[in-house]
């Protein structure tokens, strides 16, 4: 990727910032990014930060951020919560005055065109791909891929089996759902589904012109003006306990859908913060 240079650079290990951008090196990871390529920064927890996440357009399976503790901050920042908050504030100030869309290049993509490129796994400059988790049911979900093939019934089976502790129940429900031919909430499937197991599914892809979200009804694209917020919430399937989820709220207050938190490879608080930081960067 042009916006991330994975080749070694001169200098000591750690993070360095200057007027041109940022450089980071640690344990074999080498990243360079101009300020117009920095997608944002998140400091968590909000009240007394212990970690900072610098958002960069990195290729999966690498996470789309560099995680920093207080002692990993550039020179000039204190190794405490105040230093992390100050670092995040300075990154926001430096990146906010840059034309981020100019870094993406090319004509603006309509939502349907964006989803077509995402599903075809074509490069979308400036995109951030949120890491995917195991999903409801964990390890035995993989065996359901052969049966569910992207069906909503398969998803319900995952929930039922995990919460009931009976995988046999989930398999039977998933098989019935597969016959119905509905869709699984991972933006990995439209026509090709799980045909390539070496291709990791995606559940949330954020791009300069919009985002593609894997909803329970199937992958769906959104232009940024239609998204009001990403937030943490809860959802409940009939007869089952409520579960944490990512809510996608549209302008006007309507919730487009809810994604189970287990579909994300990192804590929900981080995913919500990253999605919101990216969304606000596009305004």
mmCIF file of N, CA, C and O in Angstrom, residues 5 9 17 27 29 48 54 56 73 88 112 156 169 173 188 191 210 224 242 260-261:
data_model
loop_
_atom_site.group_PDB
_atom_site.id
_atom_site.type_symbol
_atom_site.label_atom_id
_atom_site.label_comp_id
_atom_site.label_asym_id
_atom_site.label_seq_id
_atom_site.Cartn_x
_atom_site.Cartn_y
_atom_site.Cartn_z
ATOM 1 N N UNK A 5 4.250 2.394 4.456
ATOM 2 C CA UNK A 5 5.527 1.857 4.007
ATOM 3 C C UNK A 5 6.009 0.864 5.051
ATOM 4 O O UNK A 5 6.334 1.227 6.175
ATOM 5 N N UNK A 9 12.963 2.013 8.407
ATOM 6 C CA UNK A 9 13.364 3.396 8.277
ATOM 7 C C UNK A 9 14.424 3.687 9.323
ATOM 8 O O UNK A 9 14.564 2.975 10.313
ATOM 9 N N UNK A 17 7.216 11.787 15.462
ATOM 10 C CA UNK A 17 6.320 12.679 14.736
ATOM 11 C C UNK A 17 7.095 13.913 14.311
ATOM 12 O O UNK A 17 7.953 14.400 15.027
ATOM 13 N N UNK A 27 9.398 -4.302 17.027
ATOM 14 C CA UNK A 27 9.274 -5.753 16.850
ATOM 15 C C UNK A 27 8.993 -6.138 15.403
ATOM 16 O O UNK A 27 8.096 -6.929 15.101
ATOM 17 N N UNK A 29 7.762 -4.327 13.038
ATOM 18 C CA UNK A 29 6.744 -3.504 12.385
ATOM 19 C C UNK A 29 7.346 -2.164 12.021
ATOM 20 O O UNK A 29 7.923 -1.482 12.875
ATOM 21 N N UNK A 48 -9.619 8.489 31.804
ATOM 22 C CA UNK A 48 -8.221 8.355 32.247
ATOM 23 C C UNK A 48 -7.525 7.374 31.315
ATOM 24 O O UNK A 48 -7.402 6.186 31.628
ATOM 25 N N UNK A 54 -3.338 4.766 17.282
ATOM 26 C CA UNK A 54 -3.140 5.638 16.133
ATOM 27 C C UNK A 54 -3.637 4.907 14.893
ATOM 28 O O UNK A 54 -3.127 3.842 14.536
ATOM 29 N N UNK A 56 -4.147 3.908 11.202
ATOM 30 C CA UNK A 56 -3.414 3.980 9.944
ATOM 31 C C UNK A 56 -3.974 2.954 8.967
ATOM 32 O O UNK A 56 -4.433 1.889 9.381
ATOM 33 N N UNK A 73 5.176 6.826 23.993
ATOM 34 C CA UNK A 73 4.862 8.079 23.322
ATOM 35 C C UNK A 73 6.136 8.782 22.856
ATOM 36 O O UNK A 73 7.223 8.546 23.390
ATOM 37 N N UNK A 88 -3.026 12.394 21.856
ATOM 38 C CA UNK A 88 -4.214 12.260 21.015
ATOM 39 C C UNK A 88 -4.677 13.620 20.512
ATOM 40 O O UNK A 88 -5.044 13.775 19.338
ATOM 41 N N UNK A 112 -23.049 1.838 -3.796
ATOM 42 C CA UNK A 112 -23.086 0.536 -4.469
ATOM 43 C C UNK A 112 -21.743 0.193 -5.100
ATOM 44 O O UNK A 112 -21.315 -0.964 -5.071
ATOM 45 N N UNK A 156 -28.766 -17.817 13.516
ATOM 46 C CA UNK A 156 -29.615 -18.102 14.672
ATOM 47 C C UNK A 156 -29.143 -19.377 15.372
ATOM 48 O O UNK A 156 -29.144 -19.473 16.596
ATOM 49 N N UNK A 169 -28.084 -28.645 18.694
ATOM 50 C CA UNK A 169 -29.242 -27.790 18.417
ATOM 51 C C UNK A 169 -28.883 -26.763 17.362
ATOM 52 O O UNK A 169 -29.636 -26.511 16.416
ATOM 53 N N UNK A 173 -30.586 -26.161 13.578
ATOM 54 C CA UNK A 173 -31.200 -24.883 13.226
ATOM 55 C C UNK A 173 -30.474 -24.254 12.048
ATOM 56 O O UNK A 173 -31.084 -23.695 11.141
ATOM 57 N N UNK A 188 -18.662 -10.574 3.875
ATOM 58 C CA UNK A 188 -17.769 -11.420 3.108
ATOM 59 C C UNK A 188 -18.560 -12.116 2.032
ATOM 60 O O UNK A 188 -17.991 -12.759 1.167
ATOM 61 N N UNK A 191 -22.427 -13.098 -3.429
ATOM 62 C CA UNK A 191 -22.596 -14.285 -4.256
ATOM 63 C C UNK A 191 -21.535 -15.325 -3.955
ATOM 64 O O UNK A 191 -21.746 -16.512 -4.153
ATOM 65 N N UNK A 210 -17.529 6.284 2.287
ATOM 66 C CA UNK A 210 -18.630 5.598 2.948
ATOM 67 C C UNK A 210 -18.134 4.353 3.650
ATOM 68 O O UNK A 210 -16.922 4.167 3.839
ATOM 69 N N UNK A 224 -21.414 8.472 3.980
ATOM 70 C CA UNK A 224 -21.213 9.037 5.311
ATOM 71 C C UNK A 224 -22.317 9.978 5.761
ATOM 72 O O UNK A 224 -22.682 9.966 6.954
ATOM 73 N N UNK A 242 -29.964 -11.050 26.204
ATOM 74 C CA UNK A 242 -29.451 -9.921 25.440
ATOM 75 C C UNK A 242 -27.931 -9.991 25.364
ATOM 76 O O UNK A 242 -27.274 -10.520 26.266
ATOM 77 N N UNK A 260 -23.439 -8.306 16.465
ATOM 78 C CA UNK A 260 -22.980 -8.929 17.707
ATOM 79 C C UNK A 260 -21.507 -8.621 17.941
ATOM 80 O O UNK A 260 -20.682 -8.684 17.030
ATOM 81 N N UNK A 261 -21.170 -8.277 19.188
ATOM 82 C CA UNK A 261 -19.805 -7.868 19.524
ATOM 83 C C UNK A 261 -18.780 -8.959 19.264
ATOM 84 O O UNK A 261 -17.598 -8.663 19.036
#
